[in-house]
Short mmCIF file of C-alpha atoms (C1' of nucleotides) in Angstrom, two decimals:
data_model
loop_
_atom_site.label_atom_id
_atom_site.label_comp_id
_atom_site.label_asym_id
_atom_site.label_seq_id
_atom_site.Cartn_x
_atom_site.Cartn_y
_atom_site.Cartn_z
CA UNK A 1 31.13 15.53 -12.67
CA UNK A 2 34.03 13.99 -14.54
CA UNK A 3 33.08 15.61 -17.84
CA UNK A 4 34.90 18.71 -16.61
CA UNK A 5 37.94 16.62 -15.86
CA UNK A 6 37.82 14.83 -19.18
CA UNK A 7 37.72 18.25 -20.87
CA UNK A 8 40.66 19.47 -18.80
CA UNK A 9 42.70 16.42 -19.79
CA UNK A 10 41.79 16.78 -23.44
CA UNK A 11 42.61 20.50 -23.49
CA UNK A 12 45.91 19.88 -21.74
CA UNK A 13 46.74 17.32 -24.40
CA UNK A 14 45.84 19.99 -26.97
CA UNK A 15 43.86 23.26 -26.78
CA UNK A 16 40.85 23.44 -29.06
CA UNK A 17 37.34 24.67 -29.73
CA UNK A 18 34.06 23.20 -28.53
CA UNK A 19 33.60 21.69 -31.94
CA UNK A 20 37.02 20.08 -31.87
CA UNK A 21 36.34 18.70 -28.40
CA UNK A 22 33.07 17.24 -29.61
CA UNK A 23 35.00 15.46 -32.36
CA UNK A 24 37.54 14.12 -29.87
CA UNK A 25 34.68 12.80 -27.77
CA UNK A 26 33.69 10.74 -30.80
CA UNK A 27 37.16 9.22 -30.99
CA UNK A 28 40.19 9.20 -28.70
CA UNK A 29 38.88 10.41 -25.35
CA UNK A 30 35.36 9.35 -26.32
CA UNK A 31 36.41 5.71 -26.02
CA UNK A 32 36.00 6.02 -22.28
CA UNK A 33 33.92 9.14 -21.84
CA UNK A 34 31.14 10.34 -24.10
CA UNK A 35 29.63 13.78 -24.46
CA UNK A 36 27.62 15.58 -27.09
CA UNK A 37 28.38 19.04 -28.39
CA UNK A 38 25.43 20.52 -26.49
CA UNK A 39 26.88 19.31 -23.23
CA UNK A 40 30.37 20.42 -24.15
CA UNK A 41 29.41 23.99 -25.05
CA UNK A 42 27.46 24.38 -21.83
CA UNK A 43 30.26 23.03 -19.65
CA UNK A 44 32.91 25.07 -21.48
CA UNK A 45 30.99 28.24 -20.69
CA UNK A 46 30.69 27.33 -17.06
CA UNK A 47 34.34 26.37 -16.83
CA UNK A 48 35.35 29.63 -18.44
CA UNK A 49 33.12 31.57 -16.03
CA UNK A 50 34.74 29.66 -13.18
CA UNK A 51 38.16 30.70 -14.42
CA UNK A 52 39.31 27.16 -15.20
CA UNK A 53 39.81 27.91 -18.88
CA UNK A 54 41.13 30.70 -21.07
CA UNK A 55 39.49 31.52 -24.38
CA UNK A 56 40.99 33.03 -27.48
CA UNK A 57 38.84 34.09 -30.44
CA UNK A 58 40.44 32.71 -33.57
CA UNK A 59 39.29 34.34 -36.83
CA UNK A 60 39.38 31.90 -39.71
CA UNK A 61 39.10 32.21 -43.45
CA UNK A 62 36.57 30.16 -45.34
CA UNK A 63 35.29 28.86 -42.00
CA UNK A 64 33.36 30.28 -39.09
CA UNK A 65 35.52 31.85 -36.42
CA UNK A 66 36.16 29.66 -33.43
CA UNK A 67 36.89 30.00 -29.76
CA UNK A 68 40.01 28.18 -28.76
CA UNK A 69 39.97 27.05 -25.17
CA UNK A 70 43.04 26.23 -23.12
CA UNK A 71 43.54 25.28 -19.50
CA UNK A 72 44.23 28.14 -17.09
CA UNK A 73 46.23 27.69 -13.90
CA UNK A 74 43.15 27.13 -11.69
CA UNK A 75 42.06 24.44 -14.15
CA UNK A 76 45.34 22.62 -13.70
CA UNK A 77 44.93 22.90 -9.96
CA UNK A 78 41.39 21.54 -10.12
CA UNK A 79 42.55 18.57 -12.20
CA UNK A 80 45.43 17.86 -9.87
CA UNK A 81 43.10 17.96 -6.89
CA UNK A 82 40.69 15.52 -8.53
CA UNK A 83 43.53 13.17 -9.41
CA UNK A 84 44.42 12.95 -5.74
CA UNK A 85 40.86 12.25 -4.61
CA UNK A 86 39.76 8.63 -4.47
CA UNK A 87 36.85 7.75 -6.75
CA UNK A 88 34.45 4.84 -6.55
CA UNK A 89 34.91 1.98 -9.01
CA UNK A 90 32.18 2.85 -11.44
CA UNK A 91 28.81 1.20 -11.50
CA UNK A 92 27.88 -0.37 -14.77
CA UNK A 93 24.81 -0.01 -16.94
CA UNK A 94 24.26 -2.66 -19.53
CA UNK A 95 20.97 -2.39 -21.35
CA UNK A 96 21.77 -5.60 -23.17
CA UNK A 97 22.07 -7.58 -19.94
CA UNK A 98 18.65 -6.27 -18.87
CA UNK A 99 17.28 -7.38 -22.22
CA UNK A 100 18.80 -10.83 -21.89
CA UNK A 101 17.22 -11.39 -18.51
CA UNK A 102 13.97 -9.92 -19.79
CA UNK A 103 13.97 -12.36 -22.71
CA UNK A 104 12.99 -15.11 -20.26
CA UNK A 105 9.52 -13.49 -20.27
CA UNK A 106 9.37 -13.09 -24.03
CA UNK A 107 11.01 -14.89 -26.93
CA UNK A 108 14.74 -15.50 -26.34
CA UNK A 109 15.28 -16.31 -30.02
CA UNK A 110 14.07 -12.83 -30.98
CA UNK A 111 17.16 -11.43 -29.29
CA UNK A 112 19.58 -13.22 -31.60
CA UNK A 113 19.52 -10.50 -34.25
CA UNK A 114 20.06 -7.82 -31.63
CA UNK A 115 23.01 -9.63 -30.09
CA UNK A 116 24.50 -10.14 -33.54
CA UNK A 117 24.20 -6.39 -34.18
CA UNK A 118 26.09 -5.66 -30.98
CA UNK A 119 28.69 -8.21 -31.97
CA UNK A 120 29.26 -6.42 -35.24
CA UNK A 121 29.47 -3.03 -33.51
CA UNK A 122 32.07 -4.29 -31.05
CA UNK A 123 34.06 -5.98 -33.83
CA UNK A 124 34.17 -2.62 -35.55
CA UNK A 125 35.37 -0.87 -32.42
CA UNK A 126 38.06 -3.46 -31.83
CA UNK A 127 39.34 -3.08 -35.40
CA UNK A 128 39.33 0.69 -34.94
CA UNK A 129 41.29 0.49 -31.67
CA UNK A 130 43.81 -1.94 -33.15
CA UNK A 131 44.33 0.36 -36.13
CA UNK A 132 44.87 3.28 -33.73
CA UNK A 133 47.35 1.26 -31.69
CA UNK A 134 49.27 0.33 -34.82
CA UNK A 135 49.26 3.94 -35.99
CA UNK A 136 50.21 5.62 -32.73
CA UNK A 137 52.11 3.08 -30.67
CA UNK A 138 53.30 -0.13 -32.29
CA UNK A 139 53.69 0.77 -35.97
CA UNK A 140 56.88 2.00 -37.71
CA UNK A 141 55.66 5.61 -37.53
CA UNK A 142 55.36 5.50 -33.75
CA UNK A 143 57.91 7.56 -31.81
CA UNK A 144 60.71 5.28 -30.66
CA UNK A 145 61.17 6.42 -27.04
CA UNK A 146 57.60 7.05 -25.93
CA UNK A 147 57.12 9.64 -23.20
CA UNK A 148 54.95 9.25 -20.10
CA UNK A 149 51.91 10.75 -21.82
CA UNK A 150 52.13 8.24 -24.63
CA UNK A 151 52.70 5.31 -22.30
CA UNK A 152 49.58 6.32 -20.39
CA UNK A 153 47.49 6.81 -23.53
CA UNK A 154 48.65 3.42 -24.71
CA UNK A 155 47.71 1.60 -21.51
CA UNK A 156 44.23 3.17 -21.67
CA UNK A 157 43.91 2.02 -25.27
CA UNK A 158 45.02 -1.48 -24.27
CA UNK A 159 42.15 -1.39 -21.78
CA UNK A 160 39.73 -0.57 -24.56
CA UNK A 161 41.10 -3.42 -26.66
CA UNK A 162 40.83 -5.87 -23.76
CA UNK A 163 37.27 -4.69 -23.12
CA UNK A 164 36.19 -5.24 -26.71
CA UNK A 165 37.82 -8.68 -26.89
CA UNK A 166 36.15 -9.74 -23.64
CA UNK A 167 32.81 -8.40 -24.86
CA UNK A 168 33.06 -10.26 -28.17
CA UNK A 169 33.82 -13.53 -26.38
CA UNK A 170 30.87 -12.96 -24.05
CA UNK A 171 28.52 -12.15 -26.94
CA UNK A 172 29.57 -15.45 -28.53
CA UNK A 173 28.62 -17.13 -25.27
CA UNK A 174 25.27 -15.30 -25.27
CA UNK A 175 24.57 -16.35 -28.86
CA UNK A 176 25.40 -19.97 -28.12
CA UNK A 177 23.06 -19.85 -25.12
CA UNK A 178 20.24 -18.32 -27.13
CA UNK A 179 20.68 -20.89 -29.90
CA UNK A 180 20.67 -23.71 -27.36
CA UNK A 181 17.42 -22.42 -25.85
CA UNK A 182 15.92 -22.03 -29.31
CA UNK A 183 16.81 -25.60 -30.27
CA UNK A 184 14.47 -26.68 -27.50
CA UNK A 185 16.96 -28.70 -25.50
CA UNK B 1 14.88 5.06 -19.80
CA UNK B 2 15.93 1.51 -19.11
CA UNK B 3 15.42 1.82 -15.36
CA UNK B 4 11.74 1.19 -16.02
CA UNK B 5 12.65 -1.90 -17.99
CA UNK B 6 15.06 -3.17 -15.37
CA UNK B 7 12.27 -2.79 -12.80
CA UNK B 8 9.83 -4.66 -15.04
CA UNK B 9 12.28 -7.53 -15.43
CA UNK B 10 12.99 -7.67 -11.72
CA UNK B 11 9.29 -7.60 -10.80
CA UNK B 12 8.53 -10.31 -13.34
CA UNK B 13 11.24 -12.44 -11.77
CA UNK B 14 9.57 -11.75 -8.42
CA UNK B 15 7.05 -9.13 -7.24
CA UNK B 16 8.24 -6.95 -4.39
CA UNK B 17 8.27 -3.59 -2.62
CA UNK B 18 10.35 -0.53 -3.41
CA UNK B 19 12.63 -1.43 -0.56
CA UNK B 20 13.13 -4.96 -1.85
CA UNK B 21 13.85 -3.62 -5.34
CA UNK B 22 16.43 -1.24 -3.89
CA UNK B 23 18.12 -4.25 -2.27
CA UNK B 24 18.08 -6.17 -5.54
CA UNK B 25 19.70 -3.20 -7.23
CA UNK B 26 22.56 -3.64 -4.78
CA UNK B 27 23.00 -7.25 -5.82
CA UNK B 28 21.65 -9.41 -8.62
CA UNK B 29 20.18 -6.94 -11.10
CA UNK B 30 22.41 -4.19 -9.71
CA UNK B 31 25.44 -5.89 -11.25
CA UNK B 32 24.46 -4.37 -14.55
CA UNK B 33 22.06 -1.59 -13.63
CA UNK B 34 22.23 0.61 -10.56
CA UNK B 35 19.54 2.68 -8.89
CA UNK B 36 19.00 4.19 -5.47
CA UNK B 37 15.82 3.86 -3.46
CA UNK B 38 14.88 7.50 -4.14
CA UNK B 39 14.91 6.85 -7.85
CA UNK B 40 13.08 3.59 -7.47
CA UNK B 41 10.23 5.02 -5.39
CA UNK B 42 9.75 7.86 -7.84
CA UNK B 43 9.71 5.60 -10.88
CA UNK B 44 7.45 3.03 -9.20
CA UNK B 45 4.86 5.75 -8.59
CA UNK B 46 5.03 6.90 -12.17
CA UNK B 47 4.81 3.36 -13.50
CA UNK B 48 1.81 2.66 -11.30
CA UNK B 49 0.14 5.87 -12.47
CA UNK B 50 0.85 4.78 -16.05
CA UNK B 51 -0.85 1.46 -15.38
CA UNK B 52 2.28 -0.61 -15.92
CA UNK B 53 2.21 -1.99 -12.38
CA UNK B 54 -0.31 -3.25 -9.85
CA UNK B 55 0.11 -2.52 -6.14
CA UNK B 56 -1.05 -4.49 -3.17
CA UNK B 57 -0.80 -3.16 0.40
CA UNK B 58 0.70 -5.89 2.54
CA UNK B 59 0.23 -5.46 6.30
CA UNK B 60 3.11 -6.92 8.27
CA UNK B 61 3.73 -7.70 11.91
CA UNK B 62 6.78 -6.29 13.65
CA UNK B 63 7.62 -4.42 10.47
CA UNK B 64 6.21 -1.46 8.57
CA UNK B 65 3.55 -2.35 6.05
CA UNK B 66 4.78 -2.53 2.52
CA UNK B 67 3.44 -2.03 -0.97
CA UNK B 68 4.01 -5.05 -3.14
CA UNK B 69 4.31 -4.19 -6.80
CA UNK B 70 3.73 -6.62 -9.63
CA UNK B 71 3.72 -6.23 -13.39
CA UNK B 72 0.33 -5.53 -14.98
CA UNK B 73 -0.53 -6.55 -18.54
CA UNK B 74 0.42 -3.16 -20.06
CA UNK B 75 3.78 -3.49 -18.28
CA UNK B 76 4.41 -6.84 -19.93
CA UNK B 77 3.49 -5.31 -23.27
CA UNK B 78 5.83 -2.37 -22.72
CA UNK B 79 8.70 -4.72 -21.87
CA UNK B 80 8.02 -6.91 -24.88
CA UNK B 81 7.99 -3.86 -27.12
CA UNK B 82 11.32 -2.64 -25.75
CA UNK B 83 12.86 -6.08 -26.21
CA UNK B 84 12.02 -5.92 -29.89
CA UNK B 85 13.49 -2.45 -30.38
CA UNK B 86 17.16 -2.24 -31.30
CA UNK B 87 19.33 -0.38 -28.79
CA UNK B 88 22.71 1.21 -29.29
CA UNK B 89 25.75 -0.58 -27.89
CA UNK B 90 26.26 1.45 -24.77
CA UNK B 91 28.76 4.21 -24.44
CA UNK B 92 31.26 3.81 -21.67
CA UNK B 93 32.32 6.10 -18.87
CA UNK B 94 35.51 5.24 -17.09
CA UNK B 95 36.64 7.84 -14.60
CA UNK B 96 39.78 5.86 -13.99
CA UNK B 97 40.81 6.03 -17.64
CA UNK B 98 40.38 9.81 -17.54
CA UNK B 99 42.55 9.90 -14.43
CA UNK B 100 45.24 7.78 -16.06
CA UNK B 101 45.49 10.08 -19.04
CA UNK B 102 45.35 13.07 -16.73
CA UNK B 103 48.26 11.68 -14.71
CA UNK B 104 50.56 12.67 -17.56
CA UNK B 105 50.10 16.27 -16.38
CA UNK B 106 50.60 15.46 -12.73
CA UNK B 107 52.39 12.69 -10.86
CA UNK B 108 51.75 9.24 -12.37
CA UNK B 109 53.13 7.49 -9.29
CA UNK B 110 50.45 9.16 -7.12
CA UNK B 111 47.86 7.08 -8.96
CA UNK B 112 49.32 3.76 -7.82
CA UNK B 113 47.36 3.70 -4.56
CA UNK B 114 44.15 4.55 -6.36
CA UNK B 115 44.62 1.81 -8.95
CA UNK B 116 45.40 -0.66 -6.18
CA UNK B 117 42.14 0.31 -4.45
CA UNK B 118 40.21 -0.36 -7.64
CA UNK B 119 42.02 -3.66 -8.00
CA UNK B 120 40.87 -4.73 -4.56
CA UNK B 121 37.29 -3.64 -5.25
CA UNK B 122 37.16 -5.63 -8.48
CA UNK B 123 38.73 -8.67 -6.79
CA UNK B 124 35.94 -8.50 -4.24
CA UNK B 125 33.29 -8.29 -6.92
CA UNK B 126 34.77 -11.22 -8.78
CA UNK B 127 34.79 -13.35 -5.62
CA UNK B 128 31.19 -12.33 -4.98
CA UNK B 129 30.10 -13.27 -8.50
CA UNK B 130 31.91 -16.60 -8.34
CA UNK B 131 30.25 -17.41 -5.03
CA UNK B 132 26.88 -16.56 -6.55
CA UNK B 133 27.58 -18.75 -9.55
CA UNK B 134 28.54 -21.64 -7.31
CA UNK B 135 25.43 -21.14 -5.18
CA UNK B 136 22.89 -20.71 -7.97
CA UNK B 137 24.25 -22.47 -11.02
CA UNK B 138 27.22 -24.79 -10.67
CA UNK B 139 27.05 -26.00 -7.06
CA UNK B 140 25.35 -29.15 -5.78
CA UNK B 141 22.31 -27.13 -4.66
CA UNK B 142 21.70 -25.82 -8.18
CA UNK B 143 18.61 -27.16 -9.96
CA UNK B 144 19.64 -29.97 -12.29
CA UNK B 145 17.67 -29.10 -15.44
CA UNK B 146 17.91 -25.32 -15.54
CA UNK B 147 15.06 -23.49 -17.25
CA UNK B 148 15.41 -20.69 -19.79
CA UNK B 149 15.28 -18.00 -17.10
CA UNK B 150 18.16 -19.59 -15.22
CA UNK B 151 20.22 -20.14 -18.34
CA UNK B 152 19.80 -16.46 -19.18
CA UNK B 153 20.62 -15.28 -15.67
CA UNK B 154 23.69 -17.48 -15.77
CA UNK B 155 24.98 -16.12 -19.06
CA UNK B 156 24.59 -12.58 -17.73
CA UNK B 157 26.53 -13.55 -14.61
CA UNK B 158 29.24 -15.12 -16.78
CA UNK B 159 29.46 -11.71 -18.47
CA UNK B 160 30.01 -10.06 -15.11
CA UNK B 161 32.71 -12.59 -14.25
CA UNK B 162 34.45 -12.09 -17.60
CA UNK B 163 34.29 -8.32 -17.10
CA UNK B 164 35.88 -8.47 -13.67
CA UNK B 165 38.65 -10.83 -14.83
CA UNK B 166 39.42 -8.61 -17.80
CA UNK B 167 39.44 -5.53 -15.58
CA UNK B 168 41.81 -7.13 -13.05
CA UNK B 169 44.23 -8.10 -15.83
CA UNK B 170 44.08 -4.57 -17.20
CA UNK B 171 44.66 -3.00 -13.78
CA UNK B 172 47.76 -5.20 -13.46
CA UNK B 173 48.90 -3.77 -16.79
CA UNK B 174 48.20 -0.23 -15.54
CA UNK B 175 50.15 -0.83 -12.33
CA UNK B 176 53.10 -2.26 -14.24
CA UNK B 177 53.05 0.80 -16.50
CA UNK B 178 52.90 3.22 -13.58
CA UNK B 179 55.77 1.44 -11.82
CA UNK B 180 57.83 1.51 -15.01
CA UNK B 181 57.27 5.26 -15.35
CA UNK B 182 58.10 5.78 -11.69
CA UNK B 183 61.35 3.84 -11.99
CA UNK B 184 62.42 6.46 -14.48
CA UNK B 185 62.58 3.98 -17.35
"C1'" DC C 1 22.21 19.44 -56.12
"C1'" DA C 2 23.02 17.08 -51.85
"C1'" DT C 3 25.78 15.92 -48.28
"C1'" DT C 4 29.41 16.38 -45.08
"C1'" DA C 5 32.41 19.23 -42.34
"C1'" DC C 6 32.93 23.34 -39.75
"C1'" DA C 7 31.13 26.15 -35.97
"C1'" DT C 8 28.01 27.62 -32.00
"C1'" DG C 9 24.28 27.78 -29.54
"C1'" DT C 10 18.97 27.49 -26.83
"C1'" DA C 11 15.17 25.01 -24.52
"C1'" DA C 12 12.54 21.37 -22.52
"C1'" DG C 13 12.33 17.50 -20.25
"C1'" DA C 14 14.16 13.16 -18.38
"C1'" DC C 15 17.22 11.15 -15.36
"C1'" DG C 16 20.30 10.80 -11.40
"C1'" DT C 17 22.55 12.19 -6.92
"C1'" DT C 18 22.72 13.99 -2.34
"C1'" DA C 19 20.73 15.52 1.62
"C1'" DC C 20 16.95 15.57 4.62
"C1'" DA C 21 13.07 13.26 7.18
"C1'" DT C 22 10.57 9.69 9.94
"C1'" DG C 23 9.81 5.67 12.65
"C1'" DA C 24 9.67 0.64 14.34
"C1'" DT C 25 12.29 -3.59 15.29
"C1'" DT C 26 16.31 -6.54 15.93
"C1'" DA C 27 20.98 -7.59 17.01
"C1'" DT C 28 25.45 -6.45 19.45
"C1'" DA D 1 23.14 2.60 24.06
"C1'" DT D 2 24.30 1.94 19.13
"C1'" DA D 3 23.91 0.32 14.85
"C1'" DA D 4 21.73 -2.20 11.28
"C1'" DT D 5 17.59 -3.67 8.89
"C1'" DC D 6 13.08 -2.79 7.34
"C1'" DA D 7 10.10 0.62 5.06
"C1'" DT D 8 8.73 4.95 2.50
"C1'" DG D 9 9.13 9.19 1.12
"C1'" DT D 10 10.32 14.85 -0.22
"C1'" DA D 11 13.33 18.61 -1.97
"C1'" DA D 12 16.99 20.64 -4.28
"C1'" DC D 13 20.15 20.42 -7.42
"C1'" DG D 14 22.94 18.83 -11.15
"C1'" DT D 15 23.60 16.20 -15.38
"C1'" DC D 16 22.30 14.31 -19.78
"C1'" DT D 17 19.51 13.67 -23.82
"C1'" DT D 18 16.71 15.16 -27.61
"C1'" DA D 19 14.97 18.41 -30.45
"C1'" DC D 20 15.29 22.80 -32.39
"C1'" DA D 21 17.96 26.63 -34.67
"C1'" DT D 22 21.36 28.88 -37.93
"C1'" DG D 23 24.75 29.57 -41.39
"C1'" DT D 24 29.15 28.98 -44.56
"C1'" DA D 25 32.35 26.20 -47.35
"C1'" DA D 26 34.08 22.18 -49.46
"C1'" DT D 27 33.31 17.69 -51.69
"C1'" DG D 28 31.15 14.50 -54.70
#
DNA sequence: CATTACATGTAAGACGTTACATGATTAT
DNA sequence: ATAATCATGTAACGTCTTACATGTAATG
């Protein structure tokens, strides 16, 4: 049920429409929580009905009107409450690991292309994160005395960077293993 | 829909009952794919109805009888087909990262305990993985010429170990950041 | 002329979680 | 006695994904 909380955090960082939230879930906050627009619109309605959010109809010119959501007081309370509740360290789901173990019953070499694809995707993400870090935190444009919010956003981004680097190193290991098995050895 | 595939892989590694599968999803295969027994029983029934699995009633003494599932030919085909389909690099969901960003709107210091709890949990997992690696792959009991299946299981386990080490280092970074913010900076 | 961006939604079905339910055996 | 392990399930509910549905405006 943390989609609600991710939305609360994102709307506290900046109010916005369902569409805008969907875009953020493709970037920034989407690095550690994904959601599609269908999900977002549904949850926004429920959260509004529950009084967690305020809506404001914003007429626009040359564009469809939008509904700008912002966090109401009960929403802040709900977030605060959740922050004080312990959560379980999340359980992982790695399709690729299932595939790798499954390859023992098929052709391990056939997985090489797939693993290379994942490697490229993670390289791309890493480059994207590093560019974002440069832009927002370590580059010349970055605000000199960062506030708490920025420090916290940065440490989360550093986590994403560490994750991608670790994953790339592991995928290299996987590729080496697959090549070794292919060579007969 | 990869639960089906994880079950196929696990049953190919060794046939077993729903209960046994549920146990495996708490260990071995559960390191990268989780499922509860309720889910497993439901999916096993569906897979049997779909002809992917064979069942054998095994009477036992001093214990309830069990149904031993094994992979039928169409199940092997289905797995093979999935292995040859490209999958998307998975999208992540990190509650803790949402909490960290949310802490900017609450009390960052209140998160310290929570992060420490996660740190302990991941330390435990790492120790568990390392013990498993020692037992099955690098210890004196490990089979000298490992086959493809073991090589692949090992590289997946190495991924789990790398993930836990990376996570612990990141949690140290998070704690240092939270302490810095608490100190007033 | 086609595509991308902006903007919001519905519906069906798959998947996952939590709670409930039962019952024997083994270990403390 | 109590709890843990073995063993299998149902029911209710909530979440998530995929496909469908519509329409304008800007960009190439």
